[in-house]
Amino acid sequence: MMMQKLLVMLAFCSANAFASPININTADAKTIADSLNGIGIKKAEAIINYRTKNGDFKSIDDLSHVSGIGAKTIEKNKTDILLNDNTSIPAPSNQPVISESIDKTI
C-alpha cells in the first residue's frame, strides 16, 4: 500500500517536471491550472480575466498584477511560462565562462 502511494506521488511529480511551457497569453484557464504550480482554476480564471481586460502580458512579472498571484508563485513557474509562441527557453551553454583576464593567463 505504501509503495502504491509512493508510485502515485512519483508519477504526479514527474508529470509536472516534464510539462511543456505554456503561452500565458493564449492558454485557457484549465491549461493554466493544470500546468502551473500553485495556480488552481480560480487563479487561472483571474489570469484570463486580467488578460481580457488589460491585453497580453508583456513580461512574466506582469502576473503580479493579478489578484492572488505573488512573487513566489511567479518565481516557481518562470520556466513554465511563455509570452508568445516564438519564445523559447535558451539551452544551457556547454562552453565554460572564463573572464578575459583569466583567459589571457591560460
Coordinates of N, CA and C in Angstrom, one line a residue:
M1 N 0.8 -1.2 0.0 CA 0.0 0.0 0.0 C 0.9 1.3 0.0
M2 N 1.9 1.3 0.8 CA 2.8 2.4 0.9 C 3.5 2.6 -0.4
M3 N 3.9 1.5 -1.1 CA 4.6 1.5 -2.4 C 3.7 2.1 -3.4
Q4 N 2.4 1.8 -3.4 CA 1.4 2.4 -4.4 C 1.3 3.9 -4.2
K5 N 1.3 4.4 -3.0 CA 1.2 5.8 -2.7 C 2.4 6.5 -3.2
L6 N 3.6 5.9 -3.0 CA 4.8 6.4 -3.4 C 4.9 6.5 -4.9
L7 N 4.4 5.5 -5.6 CA 4.4 5.5 -7.1 C 3.5 6.5 -7.7
V8 N 2.3 6.7 -7.0 CA 1.4 7.7 -7.5 C 2.0 9.1 -7.3
M9 N 2.6 9.3 -6.2 CA 3.2 10.6 -5.9 C 4.4 10.9 -6.9
L10 N 5.2 9.9 -7.2 CA 6.3 10.0 -8.1 C 5.7 10.3 -9.5
A11 N 4.7 9.6 -9.9 CA 4.1 9.9 -11.3 C 3.6 11.3 -11.4
F12 N 2.9 11.8 -10.3 CA 2.4 13.1 -10.4 C 3.5 14.2 -10.5
C13 N 4.6 14.0 -9.7 CA 5.7 14.9 -9.7 C 6.4 14.9 -11.0
S14 N 6.6 13.7 -11.6 CA 7.3 13.6 -12.9 C 6.5 14.2 -14.0
A15 N 5.2 14.1 -13.9 CA 4.4 14.7 -15.0 C 4.6 16.2 -15.0
N16 N 4.6 16.9 -13.9 CA 4.9 18.3 -13.8 C 6.3 18.7 -14.2
A17 N 7.2 17.8 -13.9 CA 8.6 18.1 -14.2 C 8.9 18.1 -15.7
F18 N 8.1 17.4 -16.5 CA 8.4 17.3 -17.9 C 7.3 18.0 -18.7
A19 N 6.5 18.8 -18.1 CA 5.4 19.5 -18.8 C 6.0 20.6 -19.7
S20 N 5.4 20.8 -20.8 CA 5.9 21.9 -21.7 C 5.5 23.2 -21.2
P21 N 6.3 24.2 -21.4 CA 5.9 25.6 -21.0 C 4.6 26.0 -21.8
I22 N 3.8 26.9 -21.2 CA 2.6 27.3 -21.8 C 2.6 28.8 -22.1
N23 N 1.9 29.2 -23.1 CA 1.8 30.6 -23.5 C 0.7 31.2 -22.7
I24 N 1.1 32.0 -21.7 CA 0.1 32.6 -20.8 C -0.8 33.5 -21.5
N25 N -0.5 34.0 -22.7 CA -1.4 34.9 -23.4 C -2.4 34.2 -24.3
T26 N -2.3 32.9 -24.4 CA -3.3 32.2 -25.3 C -3.9 31.0 -24.6
A27 N -3.3 30.6 -23.5 CA -3.8 29.4 -22.8 C -5.1 29.6 -22.1
D28 N -6.0 28.6 -22.1 CA -7.2 28.7 -21.4 C -7.0 28.4 -19.9
A29 N -8.1 28.6 -19.1 CA -7.9 28.5 -17.6 C -7.5 27.1 -17.2
K30 N -8.1 26.1 -17.8 CA -7.8 24.7 -17.4 C -6.4 24.4 -17.7
T31 N -5.8 24.8 -18.9 CA -4.4 24.6 -19.2 C -3.5 25.3 -18.2
I32 N -3.8 26.5 -17.8 CA -3.0 27.2 -16.9 C -3.0 26.5 -15.5
A33 N -4.2 26.2 -15.1 CA -4.3 25.5 -13.8 C -3.6 24.1 -13.8
D34 N -3.7 23.4 -14.9 CA -3.1 22.1 -14.9 C -1.6 22.2 -15.1
S35 N -1.1 23.3 -15.6 CA 0.4 23.4 -16.0 C 1.2 24.1 -15.0
L36 N 0.7 25.0 -14.2 CA 1.5 25.8 -13.3 C 1.3 25.5 -11.8
N37 N 2.4 25.5 -11.1 CA 2.3 25.1 -9.7 C 1.7 26.3 -8.8
G38 N 0.9 25.9 -7.9 CA 0.3 26.9 -7.0 C -0.8 27.7 -7.7
I39 N -1.3 27.3 -8.9 CA -2.4 28.0 -9.5 C -3.5 27.0 -9.8
G40 N -4.6 27.2 -9.1 CA -5.8 26.4 -9.4 C -6.7 27.1 -10.4
I41 N -7.8 26.5 -10.5 CA -8.8 27.1 -11.5 C -9.2 28.5 -11.2
K42 N -9.4 28.9 -9.9 CA -9.8 30.2 -9.6 C -8.8 31.3 -10.0
K43 N -7.5 31.0 -9.6 CA -6.4 31.9 -10.0 C -6.2 31.9 -11.5
A44 N -6.4 30.8 -12.2 CA -6.3 30.7 -13.6 C -7.3 31.6 -14.3
E45 N -8.5 31.5 -13.7 CA -9.6 32.3 -14.3 C -9.3 33.8 -14.0
A46 N -8.7 34.2 -12.9 CA -8.3 35.5 -12.6 C -7.3 36.0 -13.6
I47 N -6.4 35.1 -14.0 CA -5.4 35.5 -15.1 C -6.1 35.8 -16.4
I48 N -7.0 34.9 -16.8 CA -7.8 35.1 -18.0 C -8.5 36.4 -18.0
N49 N -9.2 36.7 -16.8 CA -10.0 37.9 -16.7 C -9.1 39.2 -16.8
Y50 N -7.9 39.1 -16.2 CA -7.0 40.2 -16.2 C -6.5 40.4 -17.7
R51 N -6.1 39.3 -18.3 CA -5.7 39.4 -19.7 C -6.7 39.9 -20.6
T52 N -8.0 39.6 -20.4 CA -9.1 40.1 -21.3 C -9.3 41.6 -21.1
K53 N -9.2 42.0 -19.9 CA -9.4 43.5 -19.6 C -8.2 44.3 -20.0
N54 N -6.9 43.8 -19.8 CA -5.7 44.6 -20.0 C -4.9 44.3 -21.2
G55 N -5.2 43.2 -21.9 CA -4.4 42.8 -23.0 C -3.3 41.8 -22.6
D56 N -2.5 41.4 -23.6 CA -1.5 40.4 -23.3 C -0.5 40.8 -22.3
F57 N 0.1 39.9 -21.6 CA 1.1 40.1 -20.6 C 2.4 40.4 -21.4
K58 N 3.1 41.5 -21.0 CA 4.3 41.9 -21.7 C 5.6 41.3 -21.1
S59 N 5.4 41.0 -19.8 CA 6.5 40.3 -19.1 C 5.9 39.3 -18.1
I60 N 6.7 38.3 -17.7 CA 6.2 37.3 -16.7 C 5.8 38.0 -15.4
D61 N 6.6 39.0 -15.0 CA 6.4 39.7 -13.8 C 5.0 40.5 -13.8
D62 N 4.4 40.8 -15.0 CA 3.1 41.4 -15.0 C 2.1 40.5 -14.4
L63 N 2.3 39.3 -14.2 CA 1.3 38.4 -13.5 C 1.1 38.9 -12.1
S64 N 2.1 39.6 -11.5 CA 1.9 40.1 -10.1 C 0.7 41.1 -10.0
H65 N 0.2 41.6 -11.1 CA -0.9 42.5 -11.1 C -2.2 41.7 -10.9
V66 N -2.2 40.4 -11.1 CA -3.4 39.6 -10.9 C -3.6 39.3 -9.5
S67 N -4.8 39.5 -9.0 CA -5.0 39.3 -7.6 C -4.8 37.8 -7.2
G68 N -4.0 37.6 -6.2 CA -3.7 36.2 -5.7 C -2.4 35.6 -6.3
I69 N -1.8 36.3 -7.2 CA -0.5 35.8 -7.8 C 0.6 36.7 -7.2
G70 N 1.5 36.1 -6.5 CA 2.6 36.8 -5.8 C 3.9 36.4 -6.4
A71 N 4.9 37.1 -5.9 CA 6.3 36.9 -6.4 C 6.8 35.4 -6.3
K72 N 6.4 34.7 -5.2 CA 6.8 33.3 -5.0 C 6.2 32.4 -6.1
T73 N 4.9 32.6 -6.4 CA 4.2 31.8 -7.4 C 4.9 32.1 -8.8
I74 N 5.1 33.4 -9.1 CA 5.8 33.7 -10.3 C 7.2 33.0 -10.4
E75 N 7.9 33.1 -9.4 CA 9.3 32.6 -9.4 C 9.3 31.1 -9.7
K76 N 8.4 30.4 -9.0 CA 8.5 28.9 -9.2 C 7.9 28.4 -10.5
N77 N 7.3 29.4 -11.3 CA 6.7 29.0 -12.5 C 7.4 29.6 -13.7
K78 N 8.4 30.4 -13.5 CA 9.1 31.2 -14.6 C 9.5 30.4 -15.8
T79 N 10.0 29.2 -15.5 CA 10.5 28.4 -16.7 C 9.3 27.7 -17.4
D80 N 8.1 27.8 -16.8 CA 7.0 27.1 -17.4 C 6.0 28.1 -18.2
I81 N 6.4 29.3 -18.2 CA 5.6 30.4 -18.8 C 6.2 31.0 -20.0
L82 N 5.5 31.0 -21.1 CA 5.9 31.7 -22.3 C 5.0 32.9 -22.5
L83 N 5.5 34.0 -23.2 CA 4.7 35.1 -23.5 C 4.2 35.1 -24.9
N84 N 4.8 34.4 -25.8 CA 4.3 34.2 -27.1 C 4.8 32.8 -27.7
D85 N 4.3 32.4 -28.8 CA 4.6 31.1 -29.3 C 6.0 31.0 -29.9
N86 N 6.7 32.2 -30.1 CA 8.1 32.2 -30.6 C 9.1 32.2 -29.4
T87 N 8.6 32.4 -28.2 CA 9.6 32.4 -27.1 C 10.1 31.0 -26.8
S88 N 11.4 31.0 -26.7 CA 12.0 29.7 -26.3 C 12.9 29.9 -25.1
I89 N 13.1 28.8 -24.4 CA 14.0 28.8 -23.3 C 15.4 28.5 -23.8
P90 N 16.3 29.4 -23.5 CA 17.7 29.1 -24.1 C 18.3 27.9 -23.5
A91 N 18.9 27.1 -24.3 CA 19.6 25.9 -23.8 C 20.9 26.3 -23.1
P92 N 21.2 25.6 -22.1 CA 22.4 25.9 -21.4 C 23.7 25.8 -22.3
S93 N 24.6 26.7 -22.2 CA 25.8 26.6 -23.0 C 26.7 25.5 -22.4
N94 N 27.4 24.8 -23.3 CA 28.4 23.8 -22.8 C 29.8 24.5 -22.7
Q95 N 29.8 25.7 -23.1 CA 31.1 26.4 -23.1 C 31.3 27.0 -21.7
P96 N 32.5 26.8 -21.0 CA 32.7 27.4 -19.7 C 32.8 28.9 -19.8
V97 N 32.4 29.6 -18.8 CA 32.5 31.0 -18.8 C 33.8 31.4 -18.1
I98 N 34.7 32.0 -18.9 CA 36.0 32.4 -18.5 C 36.2 33.9 -18.7
S99 N 36.6 34.6 -17.7 CA 36.8 36.1 -17.8 C 38.0 36.3 -18.7
E100 N 38.0 37.5 -19.4 CA 39.1 37.8 -20.3 C 40.4 37.8 -19.6
S101 N 40.5 38.3 -18.4 CA 41.8 38.3 -17.7 C 42.3 36.9 -17.4
I102 N 41.4 36.0 -17.0 CA 41.9 34.6 -16.8 C 42.2 34.0 -18.1
D103 N 41.5 34.2 -19.2 CA 41.7 33.6 -20.5 C 43.1 34.0 -20.9
K104 N 43.6 35.2 -20.7 CA 44.9 35.7 -21.1 C 46.0 34.9 -20.4
T105 N 45.8 34.5 -19.2 CA 46.8 33.8 -18.4 C 46.9 32.4 -18.7
I106 N 45.9 31.8 -19.4 CA 45.9 30.4 -19.7 C 46.7 30.1 -20.9

